[in-house]
């Protein structure tokens, strides 16, 4: 089995290709009267092809493709480079592919031209680059797309060699044969090339730096003119791992554990879904407390948290309970207190008085009841005296 290959030197080659393109840009003069080609993805595309030129005042042309995906656009009196967009309706909705032509040469619009256009667009959406066509922008897009095609030709060199492709812009018949055997797609910033017959990944790499991609030669098709193996059964049922955490993009994902029927490939597993991302809360690390409460019969006492920090935090480990030694309250002998403090002056005359009247007499020093000893009595002791038999 052949091991995956990496291409650490591709970046330098792209720079050389970019220099050659800049030297070959030309004046953008018209050299023919039509741009013709084939619109192709998983097969011939039935849709429309739109062209924007690089005139000082942009001019556009739109034609329909034929049933075999071919098209021809009259470019008389137009100025290259040209930006092309193929648009068609699919079960998933409106689909688009893009390409750029530096002159009036024939040009196919397919997933390879679309990868080059997407790379040339950089951080901008390809549809926006097409819509905002201008002379200078179109030349820059053409230059960047050609350089990216040179890089793509390097990282896919074993595959292109198998199909006799030297330049994907001019070896159009060979590219069409290649696209019948492989699928080229973009997915979340990655360029992925797979074997249509087996589903095996031939190449995957970041669009922003294809040189960091991985090429697996063992997954390549046998080449043009070979009979592909029987189409495997498409997977119709899946078992999944648990959903992962919700990400800041408001999506969460899960992986496929098993699929059925046995030996199947492809299908439509549901591996992502929308969710609501909630930023993780800060855990509280510092607390201020109220005073400890009275010790309870369970030999514990508690206190409440007054403030927490940092601001907006939740949780943490505040200390709101501790052990203590519970001491049961001592019963107050009201009769003994009456005998000690009251009977000497009042006999039994004070018995039956309310606690409030006794306290008022002490406060007012009525009958000499304002002595220091009486003033030292606690409210509980006075209540016991009032309740004494």
CSV table of C-alpha atoms in Angstrom, one decimal:
chain,number,residue,atom,x,y,z
A,1,UNK,CA,0.0,0.0,0.0
A,2,UNK,CA,1.4,3.4,-1.0
A,3,UNK,CA,1.8,5.9,1.9
A,4,UNK,CA,0.2,9.4,1.8
A,5,UNK,CA,2.4,12.1,0.3
A,6,UNK,CA,2.9,15.7,1.4
A,7,UNK,CA,4.3,18.5,-0.8
A,8,UNK,CA,6.3,20.9,1.3
A,9,UNK,CA,7.8,22.6,-1.7
A,10,UNK,CA,4.5,23.6,-3.4
A,11,UNK,CA,4.4,27.1,-2.0
A,12,UNK,CA,7.6,28.1,-3.7
A,13,UNK,CA,6.3,26.6,-7.0
A,14,UNK,CA,3.2,28.7,-6.7
A,15,UNK,CA,5.2,31.9,-6.3
A,16,UNK,CA,7.1,31.0,-9.5
A,17,UNK,CA,3.8,30.3,-11.3
A,18,UNK,CA,2.5,33.6,-10.1
A,19,UNK,CA,5.5,35.5,-11.5
A,20,UNK,CA,5.0,33.8,-14.9
A,21,UNK,CA,1.3,34.7,-14.9
A,22,UNK,CA,2.1,38.4,-14.0
A,23,UNK,CA,4.5,38.5,-16.9
A,24,UNK,CA,1.9,36.9,-19.3
A,25,UNK,CA,-1.1,39.0,-18.4
A,26,UNK,CA,-1.0,41.0,-21.6
A,27,UNK,CA,-3.1,44.0,-22.5
A,28,UNK,CA,-6.5,42.3,-22.3
A,29,UNK,CA,-7.3,42.9,-26.0
A,30,UNK,CA,-10.0,40.8,-27.7
A,31,UNK,CA,-8.5,37.9,-29.7
A,32,UNK,CA,-11.6,36.0,-30.8
A,33,UNK,CA,-15.4,36.1,-31.0
A,34,UNK,CA,-16.6,33.3,-28.7
A,35,UNK,CA,-15.8,31.5,-25.4
A,36,UNK,CA,-17.0,27.9,-25.6
A,37,UNK,CA,-16.8,25.1,-23.1
A,38,UNK,CA,-18.6,22.5,-21.1
A,39,UNK,CA,-20.3,23.0,-17.7
A,40,UNK,CA,-19.7,19.8,-15.7
A,41,UNK,CA,-19.9,18.6,-12.1
A,42,UNK,CA,-21.3,15.2,-11.3
A,43,UNK,CA,-22.4,15.2,-14.9
A,44,UNK,CA,-23.3,17.7,-17.6
A,45,UNK,CA,-25.0,20.8,-16.1
A,46,UNK,CA,-28.3,22.1,-17.5
A,47,UNK,CA,-28.5,25.7,-16.5
A,48,UNK,CA,-27.2,29.2,-17.5
A,49,UNK,CA,-23.7,30.5,-18.0
A,50,UNK,CA,-23.1,34.2,-17.3
A,51,UNK,CA,-20.0,36.1,-18.3
A,52,UNK,CA,-18.7,39.5,-17.0
A,53,UNK,CA,-15.9,41.2,-19.0
A,54,UNK,CA,-13.2,43.7,-18.0
A,55,UNK,CA,-14.4,46.7,-20.0
A,56,UNK,CA,-14.2,50.1,-18.3
A,57,UNK,CA,-18.0,49.8,-18.1
A,58,UNK,CA,-18.6,46.1,-17.4
A,59,UNK,CA,-20.5,44.2,-20.0
A,60,UNK,CA,-22.3,40.9,-19.4
A,61,UNK,CA,-23.6,38.0,-21.5
A,62,UNK,CA,-25.8,35.1,-20.4
A,63,UNK,CA,-26.6,31.9,-22.3
A,64,UNK,CA,-28.2,28.5,-21.5
A,65,UNK,CA,-26.2,25.3,-21.6
A,66,UNK,CA,-27.2,22.5,-24.0
A,67,UNK,CA,-28.3,19.1,-22.7
A,68,UNK,CA,-24.7,17.9,-22.8
A,69,UNK,CA,-23.4,20.9,-20.8
A,70,UNK,CA,-21.8,22.7,-23.7
A,71,UNK,CA,-22.1,26.4,-24.1
A,72,UNK,CA,-20.9,29.2,-26.4
A,73,UNK,CA,-20.8,32.9,-25.5
A,74,UNK,CA,-20.3,35.6,-28.1
A,75,UNK,CA,-17.6,37.9,-26.8
A,76,UNK,CA,-17.2,40.2,-29.8
A,77,UNK,CA,-16.4,43.7,-28.6
A,78,UNK,CA,-15.8,42.5,-25.1
A,79,UNK,CA,-12.6,42.8,-23.1
A,80,UNK,CA,-10.9,39.9,-21.3
A,81,UNK,CA,-10.2,38.6,-18.6
A,82,UNK,CA,-13.7,37.2,-18.3
A,83,UNK,CA,-15.4,35.9,-15.1
A,84,UNK,CA,-17.8,33.0,-15.7
A,85,UNK,CA,-20.6,31.7,-13.5
A,86,UNK,CA,-22.7,28.6,-14.1
A,87,UNK,CA,-26.0,28.4,-12.2
A,88,UNK,CA,-28.5,25.6,-12.1
A,89,UNK,CA,-31.2,24.1,-9.9
A,90,UNK,CA,-30.6,21.0,-7.8
A,91,UNK,CA,-32.6,19.2,-5.1
A,92,UNK,CA,-30.6,21.1,-2.5
A,93,UNK,CA,-31.4,24.4,-4.1
A,94,UNK,CA,-29.6,26.8,-6.5
A,95,UNK,CA,-26.0,25.7,-7.2
A,96,UNK,CA,-23.1,27.7,-8.7
A,97,UNK,CA,-19.7,27.1,-10.1
A,98,UNK,CA,-17.2,29.8,-11.2
A,99,UNK,CA,-14.2,30.1,-13.6
A,100,UNK,CA,-12.0,32.8,-15.0
A,101,UNK,CA,-10.6,33.1,-18.5
A,102,UNK,CA,-7.6,35.3,-19.3
A,103,UNK,CA,-8.5,35.5,-23.0
A,104,UNK,CA,-10.9,34.2,-25.6
A,105,UNK,CA,-9.7,30.6,-25.4
A,106,UNK,CA,-12.2,27.8,-24.8
A,107,UNK,CA,-12.9,27.2,-21.2
A,108,UNK,CA,-14.7,24.5,-19.1
A,109,UNK,CA,-16.5,25.4,-15.9
A,110,UNK,CA,-16.2,22.6,-13.4
A,111,UNK,CA,-15.2,21.9,-9.8
A,112,UNK,CA,-11.5,22.3,-10.6
A,113,UNK,CA,-12.0,25.8,-12.1
A,114,UNK,CA,-14.3,26.6,-9.2
A,115,UNK,CA,-11.6,25.7,-6.6
A,116,UNK,CA,-9.1,28.0,-8.4
A,117,UNK,CA,-11.7,30.8,-8.5
A,118,UNK,CA,-12.6,30.3,-4.8
A,119,UNK,CA,-8.9,30.4,-3.9
A,120,UNK,CA,-8.4,33.6,-6.0
A,121,UNK,CA,-11.3,35.2,-4.2
A,122,UNK,CA,-9.5,34.9,-0.9
A,123,UNK,CA,-11.6,36.1,2.0
A,124,UNK,CA,-14.4,37.3,-0.3
A,125,UNK,CA,-17.3,35.2,-1.5
A,126,UNK,CA,-16.9,34.0,-5.1
A,127,UNK,CA,-20.4,35.3,-5.9
A,128,UNK,CA,-19.4,38.8,-4.7
A,129,UNK,CA,-16.2,38.7,-6.7
A,130,UNK,CA,-18.2,37.9,-9.8
A,131,UNK,CA,-20.9,40.5,-9.1
A,132,UNK,CA,-18.3,43.3,-8.5
A,133,UNK,CA,-16.3,42.6,-11.7
A,134,UNK,CA,-13.9,45.4,-12.8
A,135,UNK,CA,-10.9,45.5,-15.1
A,136,UNK,CA,-8.3,45.6,-12.3
A,137,UNK,CA,-10.1,43.1,-10.0
A,138,UNK,CA,-10.6,40.6,-12.9
A,139,UNK,CA,-6.9,40.7,-13.8
A,140,UNK,CA,-6.0,40.0,-10.2
A,141,UNK,CA,-8.6,37.2,-10.0
A,142,UNK,CA,-7.2,35.6,-13.2
A,143,UNK,CA,-3.6,35.9,-12.0
A,144,UNK,CA,-4.4,34.3,-8.6
A,145,UNK,CA,-6.6,31.6,-10.1
A,146,UNK,CA,-3.9,30.5,-12.6
A,147,UNK,CA,-1.3,30.4,-9.8
A,148,UNK,CA,-3.6,28.2,-7.7
A,149,UNK,CA,-4.2,25.9,-10.6
A,150,UNK,CA,-0.4,25.5,-10.9
A,151,UNK,CA,-0.3,24.6,-7.2
A,152,UNK,CA,-3.2,22.2,-7.6
A,153,UNK,CA,-1.4,20.5,-10.5
A,154,UNK,CA,1.6,19.9,-8.2
A,155,UNK,CA,-0.3,18.5,-5.2
A,156,UNK,CA,-2.4,16.3,-7.5
A,157,UNK,CA,0.5,15.4,-9.9
A,158,UNK,CA,0.2,11.6,-9.6
A,159,UNK,CA,-3.5,11.8,-10.3
A,160,UNK,CA,-3.1,14.3,-13.2
A,161,UNK,CA,-0.3,12.2,-14.7
A,162,UNK,CA,-2.6,9.1,-14.7
A,163,UNK,CA,-5.1,11.0,-16.8
A,164,UNK,CA,-2.6,12.7,-19.0
A,165,UNK,CA,-3.3,16.2,-17.6
A,166,UNK,CA,-0.4,18.7,-18.0
A,167,UNK,CA,-2.5,21.9,-17.8
A,168,UNK,CA,-6.1,21.6,-16.5
A,169,UNK,CA,-7.0,24.7,-18.6
A,170,UNK,CA,-6.1,23.3,-21.9
A,171,UNK,CA,-6.2,19.5,-21.4
A,172,UNK,CA,-10.0,19.7,-21.2
A,173,UNK,CA,-11.0,16.3,-22.5
A,174,UNK,CA,-8.6,14.7,-20.0
A,175,UNK,CA,-10.1,16.8,-17.2
A,176,UNK,CA,-13.6,15.7,-18.2
A,177,UNK,CA,-12.5,12.1,-18.0
A,178,UNK,CA,-11.0,12.7,-14.6
A,179,UNK,CA,-14.1,14.3,-13.2
A,180,UNK,CA,-16.1,11.2,-14.3
A,181,UNK,CA,-14.0,9.2,-11.9
A,182,UNK,CA,-13.3,11.6,-9.0
A,183,UNK,CA,-15.3,14.1,-7.1
A,184,UNK,CA,-13.7,17.5,-6.2
A,185,UNK,CA,-15.5,19.5,-3.5
A,186,UNK,CA,-15.0,22.3,-1.0
A,187,UNK,CA,-15.9,21.8,2.6
A,188,UNK,CA,-15.3,24.3,5.4
A,189,UNK,CA,-12.1,25.7,3.9
A,190,UNK,CA,-10.8,22.3,2.7
A,191,UNK,CA,-10.4,21.0,-0.8
A,192,UNK,CA,-11.3,17.3,-0.9
A,193,UNK,CA,-10.8,14.9,-3.8
A,194,UNK,CA,-12.5,11.5,-3.6
A,195,UNK,CA,-12.8,8.4,-5.7
A,196,UNK,CA,-16.4,8.3,-7.0
A,197,UNK,CA,-16.4,4.5,-7.2
A,198,UNK,CA,-15.0,3.7,-3.8
A,199,UNK,CA,-15.5,6.9,-1.8
A,200,UNK,CA,-11.8,6.8,-0.8
A,201,UNK,CA,-10.2,10.2,-0.1
A,202,UNK,CA,-7.4,10.8,-2.6
A,203,UNK,CA,-6.5,14.3,-1.4
A,204,UNK,CA,-7.5,16.7,1.4
A,205,UNK,CA,-5.9,20.0,2.2
A,206,UNK,CA,-6.6,23.6,3.3
A,207,UNK,CA,-7.6,25.8,0.4
A,208,UNK,CA,-5.4,28.6,1.9
A,209,UNK,CA,-2.3,26.4,1.7
A,210,UNK,CA,-2.7,23.3,-0.5
A,211,UNK,CA,0.9,22.3,0.1
A,212,UNK,CA,-0.1,21.2,3.6
A,213,UNK,CA,-2.5,18.7,2.2
A,214,UNK,CA,-2.3,14.9,2.2
A,215,UNK,CA,-2.3,12.8,-1.0
A,216,UNK,CA,-3.2,9.1,-0.7
A,217,UNK,CA,-2.2,7.4,-4.0
A,218,UNK,CA,-3.8,4.1,-3.0
A,219,UNK,CA,-7.2,5.6,-3.3
A,220,UNK,CA,-6.8,6.8,-6.9
A,221,UNK,CA,-8.9,5.4,-9.7
A,222,UNK,CA,-7.2,3.0,-12.2
A,223,UNK,CA,-7.4,5.7,-14.9
A,224,UNK,CA,-9.4,6.5,-18.0
A,225,UNK,CA,-10.8,3.6,-20.0
A,226,UNK,CA,-11.0,1.2,-17.0
A,227,UNK,CA,-14.2,-0.5,-15.8
A,228,UNK,CA,-15.0,0.8,-12.3
A,229,UNK,CA,-15.9,-1.8,-9.7
A,230,UNK,CA,-19.6,-2.3,-8.8
A,231,UNK,CA,-21.1,0.7,-7.1
A,232,UNK,CA,-21.4,-0.1,-3.4
A,233,UNK,CA,-24.6,0.0,-1.5
A,234,UNK,CA,-25.5,3.4,-0.1
A,235,UNK,CA,-25.8,3.6,3.7
A,236,UNK,CA,-29.3,4.2,4.9
A,237,UNK,CA,-29.0,3.8,8.7
A,238,UNK,CA,-26.5,5.1,11.2
A,239,UNK,CA,-25.6,4.9,14.9
A,240,UNK,CA,-24.0,7.9,16.4
A,241,UNK,CA,-21.8,9.0,19.3
A,242,UNK,CA,-23.3,11.6,21.6
A,243,UNK,CA,-23.5,15.2,20.5
A,244,UNK,CA,-20.5,17.3,21.3
A,245,UNK,CA,-20.5,20.6,23.2
A,246,UNK,CA,-22.2,23.6,21.5
A,247,UNK,CA,-19.5,25.7,19.8
A,248,UNK,CA,-19.3,29.5,19.4
A,249,UNK,CA,-20.6,29.1,15.8
A,250,UNK,CA,-23.9,27.8,17.4
A,251,UNK,CA,-23.4,24.3,16.0
A,252,UNK,CA,-22.5,21.0,17.6
A,253,UNK,CA,-21.3,17.8,15.9
A,254,UNK,CA,-21.2,14.1,16.5
A,255,UNK,CA,-19.5,11.2,14.8
A,256,UNK,CA,-20.9,8.1,13.1
A,257,UNK,CA,-20.2,4.9,15.0
A,258,UNK,CA,-21.6,2.4,12.6
A,259,UNK,CA,-23.6,2.4,9.4
A,260,UNK,CA,-25.8,-0.2,7.6
A,261,UNK,CA,-26.4,-2.2,5.6
A,262,UNK,CA,-23.0,-4.0,6.0
A,263,UNK,CA,-20.3,-2.8,3.5
A,264,UNK,CA,-22.3,0.3,2.5
A,265,UNK,CA,-20.7,3.7,1.8
A,266,UNK,CA,-21.9,7.3,1.6
A,267,UNK,CA,-25.5,8.1,2.6
A,268,UNK,CA,-26.6,11.2,4.5
A,269,UNK,CA,-25.6,10.9,8.2
A,270,UNK,CA,-26.7,13.9,10.3
A,271,UNK,CA,-23.4,14.9,12.0
A,272,UNK,CA,-24.1,18.6,12.7
A,273,UNK,CA,-27.0,20.5,14.1
A,274,UNK,CA,-27.8,24.0,15.3
A,275,UNK,CA,-27.6,24.8,19.0
A,276,UNK,CA,-27.5,27.9,21.3
A,277,UNK,CA,-24.0,28.6,22.5
A,278,UNK,CA,-23.8,29.9,26.1
A,279,UNK,CA,-20.3,31.2,27.2
A,280,UNK,CA,-19.0,29.3,30.2
A,281,UNK,CA,-19.7,31.1,33.5
A,282,UNK,CA,-16.8,32.3,35.7
A,283,UNK,CA,-16.6,30.3,39.0
A,284,UNK,CA,-16.7,32.4,42.1
A,285,UNK,CA,-13.4,32.4,44.0
A,286,UNK,CA,-13.9,34.9,46.9
A,287,UNK,CA,-16.8,35.5,49.3
A,288,UNK,CA,-17.9,37.8,52.1
A,289,UNK,CA,-20.2,36.5,54.8
A,290,UNK,CA,-22.8,37.5,57.4
A,291,UNK,CA,-22.0,36.6,61.1
A,292,UNK,CA,-22.3,33.0,62.2
A,293,UNK,CA,-25.8,32.1,63.5
A,294,UNK,CA,-26.5,30.4,66.9
A,295,UNK,CA,-25.3,26.9,67.4
A,296,UNK,CA,-28.1,24.4,66.7
A,297,UNK,CA,-28.9,21.2,68.5
A,298,UNK,CA,-27.3,19.4,65.5
A,299,UNK,CA,-24.0,20.9,66.6
A,300,UNK,CA,-23.7,23.0,63.5
A,301,UNK,CA,-24.1,26.7,62.8
A,302,UNK,CA,-24.5,28.5,59.5
A,303,UNK,CA,-24.0,31.8,57.8
A,304,UNK,CA,-25.1,33.4,54.6
A,305,UNK,CA,-23.0,34.8,51.6
A,306,UNK,CA,-23.2,38.5,51.3
A,307,UNK,CA,-21.1,39.1,48.2
A,308,UNK,CA,-19.1,37.1,45.6
A,309,UNK,CA,-16.2,37.9,43.3
A,310,UNK,CA,-15.3,38.2,40.5
A,311,UNK,CA,-18.3,40.1,39.2
A,312,UNK,CA,-21.0,37.9,37.5
A,313,UNK,CA,-19.5,34.6,38.8
A,314,UNK,CA,-21.5,31.6,39.8
A,315,UNK,CA,-20.8,28.5,42.0
A,316,UNK,CA,-17.6,28.2,43.8
A,317,UNK,CA,-17.1,26.7,47.3
A,318,UNK,CA,-18.3,29.2,50.0
A,319,UNK,CA,-18.1,28.0,53.6
A,320,UNK,CA,-21.6,28.5,54.9
A,321,UNK,CA,-21.6,25.8,57.7
A,322,UNK,CA,-19.3,24.7,60.5
A,323,UNK,CA,-19.3,22.5,63.6
A,324,UNK,CA,-20.0,23.9,67.0
A,325,UNK,CA,-20.9,22.6,70.5
A,326,UNK,CA,-24.5,23.0,71.3
A,327,UNK,CA,-25.2,24.2,74.9
A,328,UNK,CA,-28.9,23.8,75.8
A,329,UNK,CA,-30.4,27.0,77.4
A,330,UNK,CA,-30.6,26.9,81.2
A,331,UNK,CA,-34.2,27.2,82.5
A,332,UNK,CA,-34.7,30.4,84.5
A,333,UNK,CA,-36.3,29.9,88.0
A,334,UNK,CA,-38.7,32.8,88.1
A,335,UNK,CA,-40.0,31.9,91.7
A,336,UNK,CA,-36.4,32.1,93.0
A,337,UNK,CA,-35.7,35.4,91.3
A,338,UNK,CA,-39.0,36.8,92.8
A,339,UNK,CA,-38.0,35.7,96.2
A,340,UNK,CA,-34.5,37.2,95.8
A,341,UNK,CA,-35.4,40.6,94.3
A,342,UNK,CA,-39.1,41.3,95.0
A,343,UNK,CA,-40.6,39.6,98.1
A,344,UNK,CA,-38.4,41.6,100.6
A,345,UNK,CA,-40.2,44.9,99.6
A,346,UNK,CA,-43.4,43.8,98.1
A,347,UNK,CA,-44.2,40.4,99.7
A,348,UNK,CA,-46.6,38.8,97.2
A,349,UNK,CA,-47.9,42.1,96.0
A,350,UNK,CA,-46.0,42.1,92.7
A,351,UNK,CA,-47.1,38.6,91.8
A,352,UNK,CA,-49.2,38.5,88.7
A,353,UNK,CA,-47.7,41.8,87.3
A,354,UNK,CA,-46.8,41.7,83.6
A,355,UNK,CA,-43.2,41.8,82.5
A,356,UNK,CA,-43.8,45.2,80.9
A,357,UNK,CA,-45.1,46.7,84.1
A,358,UNK,CA,-42.2,45.3,86.1
A,359,UNK,CA,-39.7,46.7,83.5
A,360,UNK,CA,-41.5,50.1,83.6
A,361,UNK,CA,-41.3,50.2,87.4
A,362,UNK,CA,-37.6,49.4,87.3
A,363,UNK,CA,-37.0,52.0,84.6
A,364,UNK,CA,-38.9,54.7,86.5
A,365,UNK,CA,-37.4,53.6,89.9
A,366,UNK,CA,-40.9,53.3,91.4
A,367,UNK,CA,-40.8,52.2,95.0
A,368,UNK,CA,-37.0,52.1,94.8
A,369,UNK,CA,-37.1,49.5,92.1
A,370,UNK,CA,-34.4,51.2,90.0
A,371,UNK,CA,-31.5,49.6,91.9
A,372,UNK,CA,-28.4,48.5,90.0
A,373,UNK,CA,-29.2,44.9,90.7
A,374,UNK,CA,-32.7,45.1,89.2
A,375,UNK,CA,-31.5,47.1,86.3
A,376,UNK,CA,-29.1,44.2,85.5
A,377,UNK,CA,-32.0,41.7,85.1
A,378,UNK,CA,-32.4,40.5,81.5
A,379,UNK,CA,-35.7,40.6,79.7
A,380,UNK,CA,-35.8,36.7,80.0
A,381,UNK,CA,-35.4,37.0,83.8
A,382,UNK,CA,-38.1,39.6,84.1
A,383,UNK,CA,-40.4,37.5,82.1
A,384,UNK,CA,-39.7,34.6,84.4
A,385,UNK,CA,-40.5,36.7,87.5
A,386,UNK,CA,-43.8,37.8,85.9
A,387,UNK,CA,-44.7,34.2,85.2
A,388,UNK,CA,-43.7,32.9,88.7
A,389,UNK,CA,-46.5,31.3,90.7
